[in-house]
Short mmCIF file of C-alpha atoms and ligand atoms in Angstrom, two decimals:
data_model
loop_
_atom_site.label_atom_id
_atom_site.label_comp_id
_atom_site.label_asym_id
_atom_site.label_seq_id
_atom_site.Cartn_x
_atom_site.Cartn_y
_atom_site.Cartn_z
CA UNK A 1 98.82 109.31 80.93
CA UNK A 2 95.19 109.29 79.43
CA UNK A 3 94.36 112.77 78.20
CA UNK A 4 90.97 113.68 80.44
CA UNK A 5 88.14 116.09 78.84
CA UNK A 6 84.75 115.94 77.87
CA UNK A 7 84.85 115.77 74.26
CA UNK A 8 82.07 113.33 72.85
CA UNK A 9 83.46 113.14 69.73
CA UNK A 10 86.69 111.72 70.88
CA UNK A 11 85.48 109.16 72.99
CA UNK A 12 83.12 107.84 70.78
CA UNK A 13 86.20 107.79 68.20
CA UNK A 14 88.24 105.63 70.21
CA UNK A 15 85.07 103.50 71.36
CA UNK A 16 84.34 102.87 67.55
CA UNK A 17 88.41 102.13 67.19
CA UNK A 18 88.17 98.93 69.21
CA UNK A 19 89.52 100.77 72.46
CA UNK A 20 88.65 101.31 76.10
CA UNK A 21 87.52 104.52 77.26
CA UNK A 22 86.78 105.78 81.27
CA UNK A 23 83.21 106.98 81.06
CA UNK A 24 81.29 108.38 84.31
CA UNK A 25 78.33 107.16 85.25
CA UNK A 26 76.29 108.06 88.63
CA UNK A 27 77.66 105.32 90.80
CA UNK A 28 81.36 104.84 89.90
CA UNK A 29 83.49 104.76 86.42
CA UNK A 30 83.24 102.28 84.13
CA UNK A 31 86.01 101.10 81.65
CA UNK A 32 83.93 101.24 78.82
CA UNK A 33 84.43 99.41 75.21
CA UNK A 34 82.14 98.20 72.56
CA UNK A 35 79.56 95.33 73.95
CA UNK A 36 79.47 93.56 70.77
CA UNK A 37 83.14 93.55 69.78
CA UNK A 38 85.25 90.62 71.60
CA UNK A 39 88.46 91.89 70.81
CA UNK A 40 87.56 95.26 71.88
CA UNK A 41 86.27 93.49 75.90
CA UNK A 42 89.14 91.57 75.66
CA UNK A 43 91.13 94.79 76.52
CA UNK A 44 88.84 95.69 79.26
CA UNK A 45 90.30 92.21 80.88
CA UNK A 46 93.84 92.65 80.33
CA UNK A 47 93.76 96.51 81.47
CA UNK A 48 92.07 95.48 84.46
CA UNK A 49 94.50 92.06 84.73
CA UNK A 50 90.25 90.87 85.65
CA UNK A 51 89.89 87.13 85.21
CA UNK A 52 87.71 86.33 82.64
CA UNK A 53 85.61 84.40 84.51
CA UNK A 54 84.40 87.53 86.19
CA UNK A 55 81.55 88.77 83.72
CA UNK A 56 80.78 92.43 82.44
CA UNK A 57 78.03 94.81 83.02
CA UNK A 58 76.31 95.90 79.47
CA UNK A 59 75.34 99.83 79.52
CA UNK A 60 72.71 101.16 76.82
CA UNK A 61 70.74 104.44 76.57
CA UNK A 62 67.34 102.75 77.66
CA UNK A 63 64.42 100.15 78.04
CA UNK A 64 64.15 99.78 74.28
CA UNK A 65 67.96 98.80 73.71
CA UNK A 66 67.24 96.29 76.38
CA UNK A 67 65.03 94.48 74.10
CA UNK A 68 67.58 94.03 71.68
CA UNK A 69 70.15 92.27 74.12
CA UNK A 70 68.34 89.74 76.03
CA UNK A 71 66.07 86.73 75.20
CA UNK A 72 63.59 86.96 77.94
CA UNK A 73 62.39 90.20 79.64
CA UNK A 74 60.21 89.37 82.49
CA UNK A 75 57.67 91.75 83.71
CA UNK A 76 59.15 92.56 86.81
CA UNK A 77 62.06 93.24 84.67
CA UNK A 78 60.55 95.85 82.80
CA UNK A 79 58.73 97.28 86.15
CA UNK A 80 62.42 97.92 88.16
CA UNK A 81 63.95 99.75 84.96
CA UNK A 82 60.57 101.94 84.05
CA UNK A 83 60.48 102.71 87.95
CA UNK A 84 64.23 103.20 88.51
CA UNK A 85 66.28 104.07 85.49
CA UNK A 86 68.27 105.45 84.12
CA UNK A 87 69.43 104.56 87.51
CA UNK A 88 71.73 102.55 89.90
CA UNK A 89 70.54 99.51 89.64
CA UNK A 90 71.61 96.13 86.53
CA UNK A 91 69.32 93.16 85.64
CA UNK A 92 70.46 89.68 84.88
CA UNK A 93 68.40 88.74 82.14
CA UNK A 94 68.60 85.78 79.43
CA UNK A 95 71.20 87.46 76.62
CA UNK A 96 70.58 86.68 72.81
CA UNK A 97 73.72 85.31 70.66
CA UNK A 98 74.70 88.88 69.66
CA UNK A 99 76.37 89.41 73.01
CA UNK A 100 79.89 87.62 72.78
CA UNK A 101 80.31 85.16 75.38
CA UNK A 102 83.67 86.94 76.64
CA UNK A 103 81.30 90.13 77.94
CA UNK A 104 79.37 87.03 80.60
CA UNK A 105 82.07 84.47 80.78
CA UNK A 106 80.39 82.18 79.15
CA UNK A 107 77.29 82.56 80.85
CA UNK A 108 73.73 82.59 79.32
CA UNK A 109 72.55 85.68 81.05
CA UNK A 110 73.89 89.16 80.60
CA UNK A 111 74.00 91.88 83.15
CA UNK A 112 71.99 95.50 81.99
CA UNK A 113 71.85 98.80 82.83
CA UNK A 114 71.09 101.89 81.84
CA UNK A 115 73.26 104.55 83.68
CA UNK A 116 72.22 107.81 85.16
CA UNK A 117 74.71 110.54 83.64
CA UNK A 118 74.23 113.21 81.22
CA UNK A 119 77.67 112.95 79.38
CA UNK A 120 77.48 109.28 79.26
CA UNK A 121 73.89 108.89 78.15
CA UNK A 122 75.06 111.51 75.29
CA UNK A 123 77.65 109.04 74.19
CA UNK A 124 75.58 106.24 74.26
CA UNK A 125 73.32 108.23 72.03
CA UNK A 126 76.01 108.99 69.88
CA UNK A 127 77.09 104.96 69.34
CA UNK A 128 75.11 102.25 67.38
CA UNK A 129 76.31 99.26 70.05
CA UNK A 130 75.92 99.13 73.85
CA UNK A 131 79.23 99.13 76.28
CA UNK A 132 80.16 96.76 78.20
CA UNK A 133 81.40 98.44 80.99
CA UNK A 134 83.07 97.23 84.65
CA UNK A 135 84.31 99.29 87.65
CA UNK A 136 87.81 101.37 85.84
CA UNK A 137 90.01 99.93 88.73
CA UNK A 138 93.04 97.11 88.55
CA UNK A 139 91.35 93.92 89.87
CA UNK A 140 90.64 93.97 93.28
CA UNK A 141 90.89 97.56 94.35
CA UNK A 142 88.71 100.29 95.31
CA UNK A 143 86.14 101.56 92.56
CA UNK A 144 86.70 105.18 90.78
CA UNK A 145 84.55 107.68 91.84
CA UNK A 146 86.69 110.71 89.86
CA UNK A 147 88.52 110.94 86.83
CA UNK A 148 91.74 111.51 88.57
CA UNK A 149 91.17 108.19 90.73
CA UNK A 150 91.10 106.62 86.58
CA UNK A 151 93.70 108.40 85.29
CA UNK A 152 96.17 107.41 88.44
CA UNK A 153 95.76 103.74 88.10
CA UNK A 154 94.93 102.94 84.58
CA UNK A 155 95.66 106.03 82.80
CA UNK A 156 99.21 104.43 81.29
CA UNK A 157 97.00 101.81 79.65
CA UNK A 158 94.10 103.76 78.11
CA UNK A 159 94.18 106.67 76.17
CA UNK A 160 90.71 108.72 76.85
CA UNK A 161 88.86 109.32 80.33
CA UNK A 162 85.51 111.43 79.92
CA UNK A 163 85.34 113.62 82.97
CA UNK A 164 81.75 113.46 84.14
CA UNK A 165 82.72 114.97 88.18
CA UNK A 166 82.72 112.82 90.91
CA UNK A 167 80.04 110.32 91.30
CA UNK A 168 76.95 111.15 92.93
CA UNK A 169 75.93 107.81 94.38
CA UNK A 170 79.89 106.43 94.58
CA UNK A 171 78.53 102.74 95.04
CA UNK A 172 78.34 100.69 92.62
CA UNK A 173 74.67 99.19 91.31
CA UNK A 174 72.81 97.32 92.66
CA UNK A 175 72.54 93.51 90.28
CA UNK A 176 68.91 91.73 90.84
CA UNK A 177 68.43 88.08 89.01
CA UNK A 178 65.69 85.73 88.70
CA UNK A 179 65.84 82.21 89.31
CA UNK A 180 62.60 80.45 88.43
CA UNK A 181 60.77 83.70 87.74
CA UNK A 182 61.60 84.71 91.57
CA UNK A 183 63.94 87.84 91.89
CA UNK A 184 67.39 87.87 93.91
CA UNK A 185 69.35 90.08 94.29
CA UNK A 186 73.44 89.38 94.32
CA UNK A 187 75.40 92.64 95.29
CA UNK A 188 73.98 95.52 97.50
CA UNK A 189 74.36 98.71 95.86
CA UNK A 190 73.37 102.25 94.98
CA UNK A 191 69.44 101.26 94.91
CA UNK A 192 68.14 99.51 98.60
CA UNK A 193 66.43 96.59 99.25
CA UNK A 194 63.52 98.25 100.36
CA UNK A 195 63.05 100.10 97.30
CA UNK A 196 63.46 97.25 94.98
CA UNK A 197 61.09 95.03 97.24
CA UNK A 198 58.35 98.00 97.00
CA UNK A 199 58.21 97.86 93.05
CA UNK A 200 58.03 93.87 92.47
CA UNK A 201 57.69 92.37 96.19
CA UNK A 202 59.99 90.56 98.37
CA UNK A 203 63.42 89.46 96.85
CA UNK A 204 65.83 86.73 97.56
CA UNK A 205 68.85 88.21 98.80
CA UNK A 206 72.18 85.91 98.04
CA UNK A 207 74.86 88.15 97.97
CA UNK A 208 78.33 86.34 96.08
CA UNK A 209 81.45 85.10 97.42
CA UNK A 210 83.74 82.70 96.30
CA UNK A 211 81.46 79.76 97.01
CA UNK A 212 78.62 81.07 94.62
CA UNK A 213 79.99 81.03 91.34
CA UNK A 214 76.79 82.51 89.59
CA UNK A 215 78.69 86.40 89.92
CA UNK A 216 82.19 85.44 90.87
CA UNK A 217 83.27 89.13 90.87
CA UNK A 218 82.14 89.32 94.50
CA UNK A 219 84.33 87.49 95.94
CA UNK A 220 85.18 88.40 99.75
CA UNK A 221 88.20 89.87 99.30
CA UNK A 222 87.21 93.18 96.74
CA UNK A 223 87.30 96.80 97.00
CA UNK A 224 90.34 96.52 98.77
CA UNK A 225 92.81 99.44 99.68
CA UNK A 226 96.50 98.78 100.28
CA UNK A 227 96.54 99.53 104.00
CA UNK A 228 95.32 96.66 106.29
CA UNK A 229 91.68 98.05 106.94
CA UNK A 230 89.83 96.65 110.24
CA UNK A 231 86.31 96.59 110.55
CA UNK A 232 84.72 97.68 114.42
CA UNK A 233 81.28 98.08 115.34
CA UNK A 234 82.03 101.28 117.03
CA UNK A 235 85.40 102.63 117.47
CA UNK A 236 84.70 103.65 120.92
CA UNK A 237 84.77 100.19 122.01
CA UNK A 238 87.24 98.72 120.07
CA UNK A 239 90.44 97.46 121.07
CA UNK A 240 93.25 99.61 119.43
CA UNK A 241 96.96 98.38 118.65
CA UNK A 242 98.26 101.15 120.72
CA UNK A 243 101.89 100.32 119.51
CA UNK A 244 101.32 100.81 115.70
CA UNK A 245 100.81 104.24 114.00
CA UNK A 246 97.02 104.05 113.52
CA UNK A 247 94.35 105.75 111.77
CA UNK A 248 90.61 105.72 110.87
CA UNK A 249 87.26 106.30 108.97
CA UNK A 250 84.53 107.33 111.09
CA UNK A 251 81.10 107.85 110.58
CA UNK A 252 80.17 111.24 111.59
CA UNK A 253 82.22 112.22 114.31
CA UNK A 254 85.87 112.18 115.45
CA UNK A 255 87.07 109.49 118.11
CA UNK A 256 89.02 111.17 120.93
CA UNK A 257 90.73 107.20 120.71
CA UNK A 258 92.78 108.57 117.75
CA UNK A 259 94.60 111.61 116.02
CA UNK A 260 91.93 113.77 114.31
CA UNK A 261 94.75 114.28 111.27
CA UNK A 262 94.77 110.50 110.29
CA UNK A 263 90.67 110.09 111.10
CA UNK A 264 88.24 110.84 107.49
CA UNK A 265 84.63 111.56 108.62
CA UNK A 266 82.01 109.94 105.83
CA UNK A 267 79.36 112.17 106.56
CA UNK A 268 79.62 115.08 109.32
CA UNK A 269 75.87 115.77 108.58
CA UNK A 270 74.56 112.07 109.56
CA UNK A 271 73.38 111.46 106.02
CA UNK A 272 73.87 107.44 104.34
CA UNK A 273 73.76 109.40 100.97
CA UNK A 274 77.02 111.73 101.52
CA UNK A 275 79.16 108.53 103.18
CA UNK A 276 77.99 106.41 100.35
CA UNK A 277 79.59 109.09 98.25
CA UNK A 278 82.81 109.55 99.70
CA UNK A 279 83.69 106.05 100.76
CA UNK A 280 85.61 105.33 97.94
CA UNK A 281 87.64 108.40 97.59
CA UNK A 282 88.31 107.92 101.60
CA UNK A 283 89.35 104.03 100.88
CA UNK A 284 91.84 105.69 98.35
CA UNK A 285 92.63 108.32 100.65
CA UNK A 286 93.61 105.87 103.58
CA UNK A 287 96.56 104.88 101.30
CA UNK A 288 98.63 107.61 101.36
CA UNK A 289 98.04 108.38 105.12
CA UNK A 290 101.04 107.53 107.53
CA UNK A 291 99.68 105.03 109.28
CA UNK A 292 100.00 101.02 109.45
CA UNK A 293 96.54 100.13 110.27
CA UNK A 294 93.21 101.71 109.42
CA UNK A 295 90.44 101.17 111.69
CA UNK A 296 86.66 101.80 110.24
CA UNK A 297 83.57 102.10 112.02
CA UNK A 298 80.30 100.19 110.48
CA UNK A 299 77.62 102.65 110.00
CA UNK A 300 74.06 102.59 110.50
CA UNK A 301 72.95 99.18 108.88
CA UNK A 302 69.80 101.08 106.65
CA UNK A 303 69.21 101.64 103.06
CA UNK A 304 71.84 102.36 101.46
CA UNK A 305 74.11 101.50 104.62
CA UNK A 306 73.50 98.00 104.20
CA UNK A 307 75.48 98.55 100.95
CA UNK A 308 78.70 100.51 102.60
CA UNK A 309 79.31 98.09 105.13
CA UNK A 310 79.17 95.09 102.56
CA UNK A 311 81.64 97.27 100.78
CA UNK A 312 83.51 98.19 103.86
CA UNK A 313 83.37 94.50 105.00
CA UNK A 314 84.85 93.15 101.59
CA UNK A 315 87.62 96.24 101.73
CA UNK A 316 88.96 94.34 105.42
CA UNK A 317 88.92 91.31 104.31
CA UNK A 318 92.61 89.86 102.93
O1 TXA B 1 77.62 100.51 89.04
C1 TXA B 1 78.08 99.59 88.36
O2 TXA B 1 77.48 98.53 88.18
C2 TXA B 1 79.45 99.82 87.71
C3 TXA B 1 79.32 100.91 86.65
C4 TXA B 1 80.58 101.13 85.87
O3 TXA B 1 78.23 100.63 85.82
N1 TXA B 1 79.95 98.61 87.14
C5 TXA B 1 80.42 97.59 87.92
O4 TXA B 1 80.95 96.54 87.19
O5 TXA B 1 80.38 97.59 89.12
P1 TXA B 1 81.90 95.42 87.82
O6 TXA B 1 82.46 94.70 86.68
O7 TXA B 1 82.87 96.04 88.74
O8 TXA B 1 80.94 94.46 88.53
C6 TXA B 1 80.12 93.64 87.72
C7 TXA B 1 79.61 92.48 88.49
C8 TXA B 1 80.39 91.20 88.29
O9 TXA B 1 81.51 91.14 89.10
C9 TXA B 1 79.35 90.19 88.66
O10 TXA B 1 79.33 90.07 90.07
C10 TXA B 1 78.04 90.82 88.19
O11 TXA B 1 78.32 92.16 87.95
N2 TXA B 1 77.54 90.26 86.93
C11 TXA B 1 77.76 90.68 85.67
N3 TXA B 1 77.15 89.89 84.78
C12 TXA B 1 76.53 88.93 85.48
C13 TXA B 1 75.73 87.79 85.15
N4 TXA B 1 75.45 87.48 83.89
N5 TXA B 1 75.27 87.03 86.15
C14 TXA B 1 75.54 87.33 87.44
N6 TXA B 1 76.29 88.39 87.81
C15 TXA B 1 76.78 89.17 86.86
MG1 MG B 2 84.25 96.31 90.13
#
């Protein structure tokens, strides 16, 4: 297994050596290697087994590193990181030739971001190239919000995690593009609509899927957990397959429909924040439960909610 620790010095060693490292950042952890080296991203894509057609997120320390990365930096660029980072939220912008074309599959645009997390803004200090960074899970599966959630899934194939604690937002970020100068933004994430839209106006919002190649990493079928995972409306009215062993995730209050042992409330105190937080750890969680089907409740469809059920959605979906 990967040894797990917060020493700097060690990360950055192995970061320098042409390896991976798990780094934390505020939304989930990243599987982190150096941006400019495409032998060293090549590992990302093998560790993950990630098609290569599914491009990389680049993480730097902040607005000024930007400027060395991409060709074009729009305005209302510049506005959504001065107003939001270091925060949960990556631009698509133009990339210069110094980005290797393995980090964007070939695309001419490279995905930025400056993420919000003390240790990992302290390692980013301590390198002299940006990290190109995706979500430290295999392919397909639920995002790492801890260390341990790392460690169990890639840990055999990586030799350093940084422990940072668990993730404070626990959604991924939220990816805005332009296409002829007019913002859009891809994937719901850790920063809302709304909050984007009050900084540089109203936004296109064309979220991926298999049929929009521009960001083919959001295909329907992501974030998934093992378990077959349905998606209701509301428990309370859904139909439940009384003759299989069932369980559920529930929004902020048990369902009498179901055994409260195999039900995982997201947030007791009826709060987006603390359910975006622990949806993750709860998709993991539904794995080892003894149950054959998981049922999960949508939840209010605001802010950041918007985000969990897009997450939730692409979790049901086989
Ligand atoms: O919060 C996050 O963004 C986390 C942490 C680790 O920073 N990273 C993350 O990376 O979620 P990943 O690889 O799981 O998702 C990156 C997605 C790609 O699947 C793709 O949809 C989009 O970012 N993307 C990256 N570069 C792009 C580009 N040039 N054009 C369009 N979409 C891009
Ligand atoms: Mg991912």
């Amino acid at each position: 297994m990967a040894s797990i620790g917060i020493d700097l010095i060690a990360a950055a060693q192995h970061l320098k050596n042409g390896d991976c490292v798990g780094i934390p950042t505020e939304t989930v952890y990243g599987l982190a290697a150096n941006a400019l080296d495409a032998n060293a991203c090549l590992k990302i894509f093998e560790i993950k087994e990630r098609p290569t057609f599914d491009p990389l997120i680049v993480h730097v320390k902040d607005i000024a590193e930007i400027e060395k990365y991409v060709s074009v930096f729009p305005n209302q660029a510049k506005l959504l990181f001065e107003r939001f980072s270091p925060g949960p939220i990556t631009v698509v912008l133009p990339k210069k030739s110094i980005i290797p074309d393995i980090v964007t599959s070939g695309l001419d645009t490279v995905g930025m971001r400056i993420p919000n997390h003390t240790l990992t803004q302290q390692l980013l200090n301590s390198l002299d190239f940006p990290l190109a960074a995706p979500s430290a899970n295999p392919f397909g599966y639920v995002s790492p919000t801890q260390a341990q959630h790392v460690n169990a899934q890639l840990g055999q194939k990586i030799k350093y995690i940084l422990d940072g604690g668990e993730c404070k937002v626990g959604i991924e970020s939220t990816i805005v593009g332009f296409e002829n100068n007019h913002p859009v933004i891809y994937r719901l994430g850790g920063l809302t609509i709304e909050e984007i839209e009050h900084v540089i106006g109203s936004c296109k919002v064309q979220l991926n899927n298999s049929s929009n190649p521009v960001a083919p990493g959001q295909i329907a079928s992501h974030y998934a957990p093992k378990k077959k995972l349905v998606l209701v409306d509301s428990l309370q009215d859904a139909q439940i397959d009384v003759t299989k062993k069932v369980g559920a995730i529930v929004y902020k209050s048990y369902s009498d429909k179901i055994e409260k042992k195999n039900q995982l409330i997201l947030t007791p105190g009826n709060n987006l924040q603390e359910a975006g937080k622990n949806l993750f750890n709860f998709l993991r969680k539904i794995d080892e439960l003894d149950v054959d089907i998981v049922y999960a409740e949508k939840v209010p469809n605001d802010g950041i909610g918007k985000a969990i059920n897009d997450r939730l959605f692409r979790a049901s979906t086989k």
